[in-house]
mmCIF file of C-alpha atoms and ligand atoms in Angstrom:
data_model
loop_
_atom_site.group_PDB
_atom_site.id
_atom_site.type_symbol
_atom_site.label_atom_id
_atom_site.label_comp_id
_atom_site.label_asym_id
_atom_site.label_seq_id
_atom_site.Cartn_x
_atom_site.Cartn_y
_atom_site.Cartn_z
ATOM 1 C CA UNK O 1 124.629 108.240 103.456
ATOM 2 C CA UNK O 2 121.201 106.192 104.246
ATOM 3 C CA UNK O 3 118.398 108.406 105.052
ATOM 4 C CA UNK O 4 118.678 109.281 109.095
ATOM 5 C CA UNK O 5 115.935 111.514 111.223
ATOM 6 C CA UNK O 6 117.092 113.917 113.962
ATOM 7 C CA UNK O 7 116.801 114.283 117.346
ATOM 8 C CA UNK O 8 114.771 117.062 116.911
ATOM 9 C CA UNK O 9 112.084 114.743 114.696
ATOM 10 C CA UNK O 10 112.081 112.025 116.739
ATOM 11 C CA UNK O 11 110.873 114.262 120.232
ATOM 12 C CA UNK O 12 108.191 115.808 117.724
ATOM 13 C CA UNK O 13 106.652 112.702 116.788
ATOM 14 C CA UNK O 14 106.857 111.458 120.247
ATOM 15 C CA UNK O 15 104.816 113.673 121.794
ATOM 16 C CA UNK O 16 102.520 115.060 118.867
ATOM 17 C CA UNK O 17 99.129 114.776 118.385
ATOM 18 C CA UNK O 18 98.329 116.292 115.033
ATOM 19 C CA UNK O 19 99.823 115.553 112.138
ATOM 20 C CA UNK O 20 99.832 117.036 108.445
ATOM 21 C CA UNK O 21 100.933 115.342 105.463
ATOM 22 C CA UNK O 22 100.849 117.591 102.816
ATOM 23 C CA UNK O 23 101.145 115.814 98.846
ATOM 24 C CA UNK O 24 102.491 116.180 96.073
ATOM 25 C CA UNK O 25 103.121 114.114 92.591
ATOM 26 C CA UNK O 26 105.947 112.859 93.961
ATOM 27 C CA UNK O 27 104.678 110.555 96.465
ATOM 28 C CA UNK O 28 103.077 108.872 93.597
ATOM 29 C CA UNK O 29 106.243 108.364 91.891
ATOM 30 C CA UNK O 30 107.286 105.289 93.142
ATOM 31 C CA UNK O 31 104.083 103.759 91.864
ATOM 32 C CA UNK O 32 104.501 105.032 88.470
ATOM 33 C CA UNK O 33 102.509 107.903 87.780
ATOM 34 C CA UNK O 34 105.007 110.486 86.154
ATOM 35 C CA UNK O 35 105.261 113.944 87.648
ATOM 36 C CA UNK O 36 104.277 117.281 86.541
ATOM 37 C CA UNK O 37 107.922 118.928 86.262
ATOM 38 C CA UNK O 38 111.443 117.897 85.761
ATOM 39 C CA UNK O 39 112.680 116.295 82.923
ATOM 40 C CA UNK O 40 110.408 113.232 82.603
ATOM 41 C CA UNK O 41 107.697 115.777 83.881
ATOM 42 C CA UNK O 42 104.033 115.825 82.131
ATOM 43 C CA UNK O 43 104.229 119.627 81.391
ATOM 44 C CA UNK O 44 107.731 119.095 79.321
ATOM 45 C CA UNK O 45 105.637 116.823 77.089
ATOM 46 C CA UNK O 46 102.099 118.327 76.926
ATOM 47 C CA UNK O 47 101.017 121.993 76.643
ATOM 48 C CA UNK O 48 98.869 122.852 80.109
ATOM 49 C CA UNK O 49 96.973 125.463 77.811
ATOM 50 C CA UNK O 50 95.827 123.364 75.600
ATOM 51 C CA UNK O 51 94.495 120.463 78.096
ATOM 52 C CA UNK O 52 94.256 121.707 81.706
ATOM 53 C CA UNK O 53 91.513 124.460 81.170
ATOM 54 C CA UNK O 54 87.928 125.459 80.656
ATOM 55 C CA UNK O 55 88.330 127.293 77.563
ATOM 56 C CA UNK O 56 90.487 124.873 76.059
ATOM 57 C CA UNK O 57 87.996 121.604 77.367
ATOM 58 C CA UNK O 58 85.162 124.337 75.796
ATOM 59 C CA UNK O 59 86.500 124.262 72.541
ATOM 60 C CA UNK O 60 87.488 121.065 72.156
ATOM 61 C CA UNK O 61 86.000 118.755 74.649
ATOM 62 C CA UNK O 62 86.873 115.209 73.108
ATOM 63 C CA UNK O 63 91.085 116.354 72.768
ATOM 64 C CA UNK O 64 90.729 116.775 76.721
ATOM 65 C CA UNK O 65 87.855 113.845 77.494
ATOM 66 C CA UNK O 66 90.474 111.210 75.840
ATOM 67 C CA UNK O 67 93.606 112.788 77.565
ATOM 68 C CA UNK O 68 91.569 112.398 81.395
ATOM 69 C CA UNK O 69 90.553 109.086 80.071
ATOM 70 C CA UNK O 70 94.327 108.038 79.326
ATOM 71 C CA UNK O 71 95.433 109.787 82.926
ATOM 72 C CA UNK O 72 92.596 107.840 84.212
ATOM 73 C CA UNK O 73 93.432 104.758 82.800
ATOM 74 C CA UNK O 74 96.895 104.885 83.884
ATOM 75 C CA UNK O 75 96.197 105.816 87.555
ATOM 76 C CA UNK O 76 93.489 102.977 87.819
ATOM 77 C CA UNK O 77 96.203 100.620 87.070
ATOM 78 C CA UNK O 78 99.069 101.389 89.269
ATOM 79 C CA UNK O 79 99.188 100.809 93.097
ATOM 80 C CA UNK O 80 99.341 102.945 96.282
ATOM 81 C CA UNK O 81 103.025 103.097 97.345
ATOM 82 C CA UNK O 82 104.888 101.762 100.997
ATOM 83 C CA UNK O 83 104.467 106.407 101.378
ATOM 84 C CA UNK O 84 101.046 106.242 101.339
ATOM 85 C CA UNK O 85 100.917 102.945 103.328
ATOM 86 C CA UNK O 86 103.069 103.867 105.891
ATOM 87 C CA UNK O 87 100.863 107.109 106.262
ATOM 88 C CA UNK O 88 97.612 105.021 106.817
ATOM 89 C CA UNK O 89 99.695 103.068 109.384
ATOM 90 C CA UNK O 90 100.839 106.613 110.943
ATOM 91 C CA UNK O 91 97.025 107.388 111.377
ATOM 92 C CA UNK O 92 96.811 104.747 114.290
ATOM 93 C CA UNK O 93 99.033 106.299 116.251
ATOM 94 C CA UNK O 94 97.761 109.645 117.023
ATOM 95 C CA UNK O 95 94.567 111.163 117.570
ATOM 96 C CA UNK O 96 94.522 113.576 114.174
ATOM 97 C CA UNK O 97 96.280 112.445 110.991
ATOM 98 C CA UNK O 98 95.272 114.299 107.985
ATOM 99 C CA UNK O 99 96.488 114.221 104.366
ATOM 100 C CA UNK O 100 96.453 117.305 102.299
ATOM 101 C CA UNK O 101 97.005 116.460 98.788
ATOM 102 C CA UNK O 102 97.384 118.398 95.752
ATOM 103 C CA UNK O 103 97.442 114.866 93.564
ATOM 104 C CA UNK O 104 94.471 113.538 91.738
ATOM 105 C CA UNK O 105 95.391 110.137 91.240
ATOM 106 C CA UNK O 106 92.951 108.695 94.522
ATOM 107 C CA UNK O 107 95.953 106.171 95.802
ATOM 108 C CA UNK O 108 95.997 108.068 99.631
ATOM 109 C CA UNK O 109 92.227 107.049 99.341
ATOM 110 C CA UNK O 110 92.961 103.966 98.198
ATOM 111 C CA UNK O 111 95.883 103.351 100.266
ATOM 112 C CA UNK O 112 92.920 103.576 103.486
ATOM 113 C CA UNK O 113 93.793 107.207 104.418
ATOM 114 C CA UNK O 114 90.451 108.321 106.142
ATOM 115 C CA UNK O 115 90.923 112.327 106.415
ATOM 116 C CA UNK O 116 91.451 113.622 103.384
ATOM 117 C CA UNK O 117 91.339 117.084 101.507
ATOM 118 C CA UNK O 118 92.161 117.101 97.780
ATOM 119 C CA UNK O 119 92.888 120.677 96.968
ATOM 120 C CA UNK O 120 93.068 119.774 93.224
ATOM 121 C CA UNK O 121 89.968 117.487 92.721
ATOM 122 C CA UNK O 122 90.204 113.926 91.617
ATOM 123 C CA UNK O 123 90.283 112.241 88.630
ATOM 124 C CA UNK O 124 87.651 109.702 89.180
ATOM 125 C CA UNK O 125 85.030 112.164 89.931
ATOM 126 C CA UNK O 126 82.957 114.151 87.189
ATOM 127 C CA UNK O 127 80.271 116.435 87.112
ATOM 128 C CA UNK O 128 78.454 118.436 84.370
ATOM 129 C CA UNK O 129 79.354 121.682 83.487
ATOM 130 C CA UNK O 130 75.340 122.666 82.980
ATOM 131 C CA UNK O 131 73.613 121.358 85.867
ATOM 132 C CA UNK O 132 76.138 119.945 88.116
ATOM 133 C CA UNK O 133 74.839 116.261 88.244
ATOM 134 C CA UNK O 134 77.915 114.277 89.802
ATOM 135 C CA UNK O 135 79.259 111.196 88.272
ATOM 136 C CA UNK O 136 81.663 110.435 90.465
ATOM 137 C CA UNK O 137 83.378 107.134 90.218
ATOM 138 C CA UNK O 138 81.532 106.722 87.056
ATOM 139 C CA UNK O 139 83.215 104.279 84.582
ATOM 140 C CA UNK O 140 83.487 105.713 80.932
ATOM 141 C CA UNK O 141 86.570 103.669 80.506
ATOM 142 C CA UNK O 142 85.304 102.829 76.548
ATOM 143 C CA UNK O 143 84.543 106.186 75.909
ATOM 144 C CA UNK O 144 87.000 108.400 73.813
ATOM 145 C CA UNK O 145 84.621 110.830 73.209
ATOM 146 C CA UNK O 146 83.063 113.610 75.485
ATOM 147 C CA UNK O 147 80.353 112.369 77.925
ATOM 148 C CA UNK O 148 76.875 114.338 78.161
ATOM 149 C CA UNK O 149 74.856 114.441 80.988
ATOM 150 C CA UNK O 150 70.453 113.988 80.765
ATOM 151 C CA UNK O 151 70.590 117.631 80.509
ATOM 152 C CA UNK O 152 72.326 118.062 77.555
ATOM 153 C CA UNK O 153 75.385 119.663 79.177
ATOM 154 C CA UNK O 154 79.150 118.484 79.160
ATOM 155 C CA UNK O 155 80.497 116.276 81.801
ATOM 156 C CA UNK O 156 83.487 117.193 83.049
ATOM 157 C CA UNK O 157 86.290 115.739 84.810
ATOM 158 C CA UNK O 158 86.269 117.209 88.776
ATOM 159 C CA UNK O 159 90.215 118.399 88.781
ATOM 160 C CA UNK O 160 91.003 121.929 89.338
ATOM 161 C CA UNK O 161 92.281 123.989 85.835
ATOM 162 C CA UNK O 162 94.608 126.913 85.265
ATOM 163 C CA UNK O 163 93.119 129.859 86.330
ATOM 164 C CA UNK O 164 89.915 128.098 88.211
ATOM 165 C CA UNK O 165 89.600 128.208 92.289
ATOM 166 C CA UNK O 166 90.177 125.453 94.442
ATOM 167 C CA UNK O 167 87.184 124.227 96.000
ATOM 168 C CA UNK O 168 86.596 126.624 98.816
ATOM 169 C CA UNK O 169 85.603 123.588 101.264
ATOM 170 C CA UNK O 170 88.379 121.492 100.667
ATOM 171 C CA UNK O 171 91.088 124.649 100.919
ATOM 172 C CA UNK O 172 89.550 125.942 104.090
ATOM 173 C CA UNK O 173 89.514 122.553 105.686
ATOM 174 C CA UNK O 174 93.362 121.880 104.807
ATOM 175 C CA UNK O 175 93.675 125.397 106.414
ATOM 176 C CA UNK O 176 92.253 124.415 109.592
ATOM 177 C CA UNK O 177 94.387 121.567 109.472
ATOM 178 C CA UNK O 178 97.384 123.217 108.825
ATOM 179 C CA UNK O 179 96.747 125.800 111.357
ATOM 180 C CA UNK O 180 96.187 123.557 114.499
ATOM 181 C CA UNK O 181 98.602 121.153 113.706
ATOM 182 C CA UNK O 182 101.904 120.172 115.956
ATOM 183 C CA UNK O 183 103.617 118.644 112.595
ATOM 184 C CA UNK O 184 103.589 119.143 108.945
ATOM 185 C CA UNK O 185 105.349 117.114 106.766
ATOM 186 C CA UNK O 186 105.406 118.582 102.809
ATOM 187 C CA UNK O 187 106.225 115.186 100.583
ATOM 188 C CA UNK O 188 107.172 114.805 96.705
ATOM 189 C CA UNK O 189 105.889 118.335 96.019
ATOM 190 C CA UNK O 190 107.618 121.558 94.059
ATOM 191 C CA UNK O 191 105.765 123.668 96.362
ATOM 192 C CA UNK O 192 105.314 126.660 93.846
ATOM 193 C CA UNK O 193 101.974 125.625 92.701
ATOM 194 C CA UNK O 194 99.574 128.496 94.590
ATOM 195 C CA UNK O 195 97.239 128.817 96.818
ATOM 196 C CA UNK O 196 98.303 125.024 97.770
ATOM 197 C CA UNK O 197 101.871 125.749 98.853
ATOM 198 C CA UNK O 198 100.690 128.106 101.411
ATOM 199 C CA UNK O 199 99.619 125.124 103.140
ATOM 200 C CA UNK O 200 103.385 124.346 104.752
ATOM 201 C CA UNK O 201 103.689 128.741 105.465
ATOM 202 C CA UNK O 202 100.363 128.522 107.511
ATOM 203 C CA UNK O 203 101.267 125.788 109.515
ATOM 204 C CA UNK O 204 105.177 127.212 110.119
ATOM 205 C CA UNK O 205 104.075 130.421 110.736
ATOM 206 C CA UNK O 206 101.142 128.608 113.497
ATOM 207 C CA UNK O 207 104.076 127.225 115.421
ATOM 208 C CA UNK O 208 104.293 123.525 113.593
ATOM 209 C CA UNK O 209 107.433 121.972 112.989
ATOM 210 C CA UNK O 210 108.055 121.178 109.456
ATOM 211 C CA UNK O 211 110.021 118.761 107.741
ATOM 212 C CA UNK O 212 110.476 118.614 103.756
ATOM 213 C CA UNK O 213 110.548 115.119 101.833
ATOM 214 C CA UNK O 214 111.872 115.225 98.632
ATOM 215 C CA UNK O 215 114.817 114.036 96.184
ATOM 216 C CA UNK O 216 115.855 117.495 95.107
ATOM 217 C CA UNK O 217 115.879 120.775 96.870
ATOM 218 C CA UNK O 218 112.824 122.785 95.916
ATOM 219 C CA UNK O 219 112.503 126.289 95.853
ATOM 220 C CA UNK O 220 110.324 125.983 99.423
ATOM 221 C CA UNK O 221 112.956 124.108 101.215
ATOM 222 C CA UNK O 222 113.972 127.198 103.224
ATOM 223 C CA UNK O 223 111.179 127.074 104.987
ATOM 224 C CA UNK O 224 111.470 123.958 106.516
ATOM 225 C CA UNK O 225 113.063 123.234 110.018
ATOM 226 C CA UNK O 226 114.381 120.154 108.677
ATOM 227 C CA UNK O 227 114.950 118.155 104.995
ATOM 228 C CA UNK O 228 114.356 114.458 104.529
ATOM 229 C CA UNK O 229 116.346 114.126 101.226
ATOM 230 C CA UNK O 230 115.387 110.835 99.905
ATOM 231 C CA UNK O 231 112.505 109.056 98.247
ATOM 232 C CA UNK O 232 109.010 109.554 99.842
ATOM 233 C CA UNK O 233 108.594 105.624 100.202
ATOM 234 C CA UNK O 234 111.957 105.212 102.236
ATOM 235 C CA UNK O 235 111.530 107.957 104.279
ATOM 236 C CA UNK O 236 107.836 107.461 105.540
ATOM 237 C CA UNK O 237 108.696 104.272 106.205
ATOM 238 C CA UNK O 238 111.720 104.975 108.709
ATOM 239 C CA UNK O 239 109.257 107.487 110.172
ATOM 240 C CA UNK O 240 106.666 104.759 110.753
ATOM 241 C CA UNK O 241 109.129 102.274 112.438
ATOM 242 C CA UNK O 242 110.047 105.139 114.506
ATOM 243 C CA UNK O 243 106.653 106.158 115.588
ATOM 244 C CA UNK O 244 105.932 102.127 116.105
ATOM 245 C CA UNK O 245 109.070 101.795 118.699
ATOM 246 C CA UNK O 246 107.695 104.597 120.714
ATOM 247 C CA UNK O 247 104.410 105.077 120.707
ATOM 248 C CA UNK O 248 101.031 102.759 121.110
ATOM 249 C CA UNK O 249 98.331 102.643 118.929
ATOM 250 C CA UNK O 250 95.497 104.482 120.061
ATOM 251 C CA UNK O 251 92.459 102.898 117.493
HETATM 252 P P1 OAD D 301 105.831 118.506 90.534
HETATM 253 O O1 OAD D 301 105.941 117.629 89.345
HETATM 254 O O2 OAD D 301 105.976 119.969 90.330
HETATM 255 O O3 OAD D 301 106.937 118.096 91.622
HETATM 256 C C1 OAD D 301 107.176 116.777 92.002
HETATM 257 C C2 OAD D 301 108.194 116.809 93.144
HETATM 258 O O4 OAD D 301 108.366 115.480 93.612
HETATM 259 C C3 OAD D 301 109.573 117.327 92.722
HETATM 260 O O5 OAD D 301 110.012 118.275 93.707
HETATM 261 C C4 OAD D 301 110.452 116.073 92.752
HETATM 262 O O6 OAD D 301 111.786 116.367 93.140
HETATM 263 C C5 OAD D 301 109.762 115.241 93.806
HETATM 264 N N1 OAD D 301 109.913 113.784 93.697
HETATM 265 C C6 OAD D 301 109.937 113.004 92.587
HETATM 266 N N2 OAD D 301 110.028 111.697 92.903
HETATM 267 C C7 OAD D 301 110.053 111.634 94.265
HETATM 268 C C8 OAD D 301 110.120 110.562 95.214
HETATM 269 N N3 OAD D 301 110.183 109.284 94.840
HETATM 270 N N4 OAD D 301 110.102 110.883 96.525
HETATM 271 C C9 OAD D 301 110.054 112.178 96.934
HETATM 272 N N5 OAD D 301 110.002 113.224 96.091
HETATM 273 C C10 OAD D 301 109.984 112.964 94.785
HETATM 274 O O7 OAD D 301 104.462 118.140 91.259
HETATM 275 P P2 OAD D 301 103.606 118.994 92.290
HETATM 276 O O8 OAD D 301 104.471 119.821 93.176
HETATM 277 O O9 OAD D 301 102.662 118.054 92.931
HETATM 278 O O10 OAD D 301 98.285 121.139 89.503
HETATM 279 O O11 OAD D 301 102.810 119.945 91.310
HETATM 280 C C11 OAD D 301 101.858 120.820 91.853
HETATM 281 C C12 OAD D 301 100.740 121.022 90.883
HETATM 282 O O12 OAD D 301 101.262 121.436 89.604
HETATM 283 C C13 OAD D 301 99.934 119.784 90.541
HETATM 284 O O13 OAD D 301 98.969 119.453 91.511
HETATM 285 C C14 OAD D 301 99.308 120.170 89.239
HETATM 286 C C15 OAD D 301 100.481 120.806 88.553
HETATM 287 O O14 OAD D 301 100.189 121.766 87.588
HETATM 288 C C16 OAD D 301 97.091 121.049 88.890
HETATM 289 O O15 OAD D 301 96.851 120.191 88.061
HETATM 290 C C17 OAD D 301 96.118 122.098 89.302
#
């Protein structure tokens, strides 16, 4: 059956004014940056423990530099998808339109979203584990091996590792988005990845209806008032033309 939106969505989106979009790896799918789960999934193939940690980047910093630097390359060269288009096209149409992403890849960035929070850093930005010099969008591209910083510490890629905290500015913000929004939608994402899948739960439990956009069932899609099933691309696109039948753009 093609991909159809309710009643119930379509009055919502008329008459909201804030909107959430809360990301996951599978938006990015569609532009071919493989997932973390699932059978095709990054963690079937390599061991989180051994390259998504402190201790691990500690002990061997070069194994982890040249696996960012692959990631890296392989992010810089694929494209932001028609989801995260159609979500920069959204933002014209209502007064708040933010993006909460738990992706690293920098395509809703690159795609022209202007709000952003990135609850799990981003791949392009690096700082030193020493002094905390930034070298954000800093090209190492030729380097295999671990980057030092004047200060003799390691330079780190700025993602978020087992066990570490999300940055505290960029998880209260999403917060405070979630909280005051009218609408959340929760797109391409497990949702079992804490403290990031509380984002949906505050914004259901503030009085925001929520919609789920995903391929499979997840183990969050209880929680939603309503399921998309269907790729992230479709899907924000038949939002979009939606939204552009009924409403004017207001910037
Ligand atoms: P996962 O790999 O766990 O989940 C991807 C989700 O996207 C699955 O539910 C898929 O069914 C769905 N999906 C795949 N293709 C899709 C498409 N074209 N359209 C819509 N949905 C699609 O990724 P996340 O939930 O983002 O954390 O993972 C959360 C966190 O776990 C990541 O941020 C990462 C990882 O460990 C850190 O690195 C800290």
């Amino acid at each position: 059956m093609p991909l159809q939106i309710s009643k119930a969505l379509k009055s919502k989106l008329l008459d909201a004014q804030r909107i959430v979009f809360f990301s996951g790896a599978g938006i990015s799918a569609e532009s071919g940056i493989p997932t973390f789960r699932g059978e095709e999934g990054i963690w079937n193939k390599m061991r989180p423990e051994e390259l998504a940690n402190f201790n691990a980047f500690m002990k061997n910093p070069d194994l982890v530099w040249e696996w960012y630097q692959h990631r890296r390359q392989i992010m810089e060269s694929k494209h932001p998808n028609a989801a995260h288009f159609a979500i920069t096209e959204i933002e014209k149409y209502y007064p708040s339109v933010i993006v909460v992403t738990q992706n690293v890849d920098n395509l809703h960035r690159r795609a022209g979203n202007t709000h952003i929070y990135e609850l799990h850093g981003n791949i392009e930005k690096n700082y030193c584990v020493r002094c905390g010099q930034r070298y954000d969008y800093v090209r190492f591209e030729e380097r295999r091996t671990h980057q030092e910083c004047q200060c003799g510490g390691i330079i780190r890629p700025d993602v978020v590792w087992f066990g570490e905290l999300l940055p505290t500015d960029q998880f209260s913000g999403a917060e405070a988005a979630a909280e005051s929004c009218d609408m959340l939608f929760s797109i391409g994402t497990t949702g079992i990845v804490m403290p990031a899948a509380q984002i949906p739960v505050i914004a259901k439990r503030a009085g925001a209806y929520t919609a789920e956009i995903n391929i499979n069932r997840t183990e969050q899609s209880a929680l939603f008032h309503e399921i998309l099933s269907g790729k992230a691309g479709e899907a924000l696109s038949l939002i979009l033309e939606y939204i552009r039948e009924v409403r004017t753009p207001i910037q």
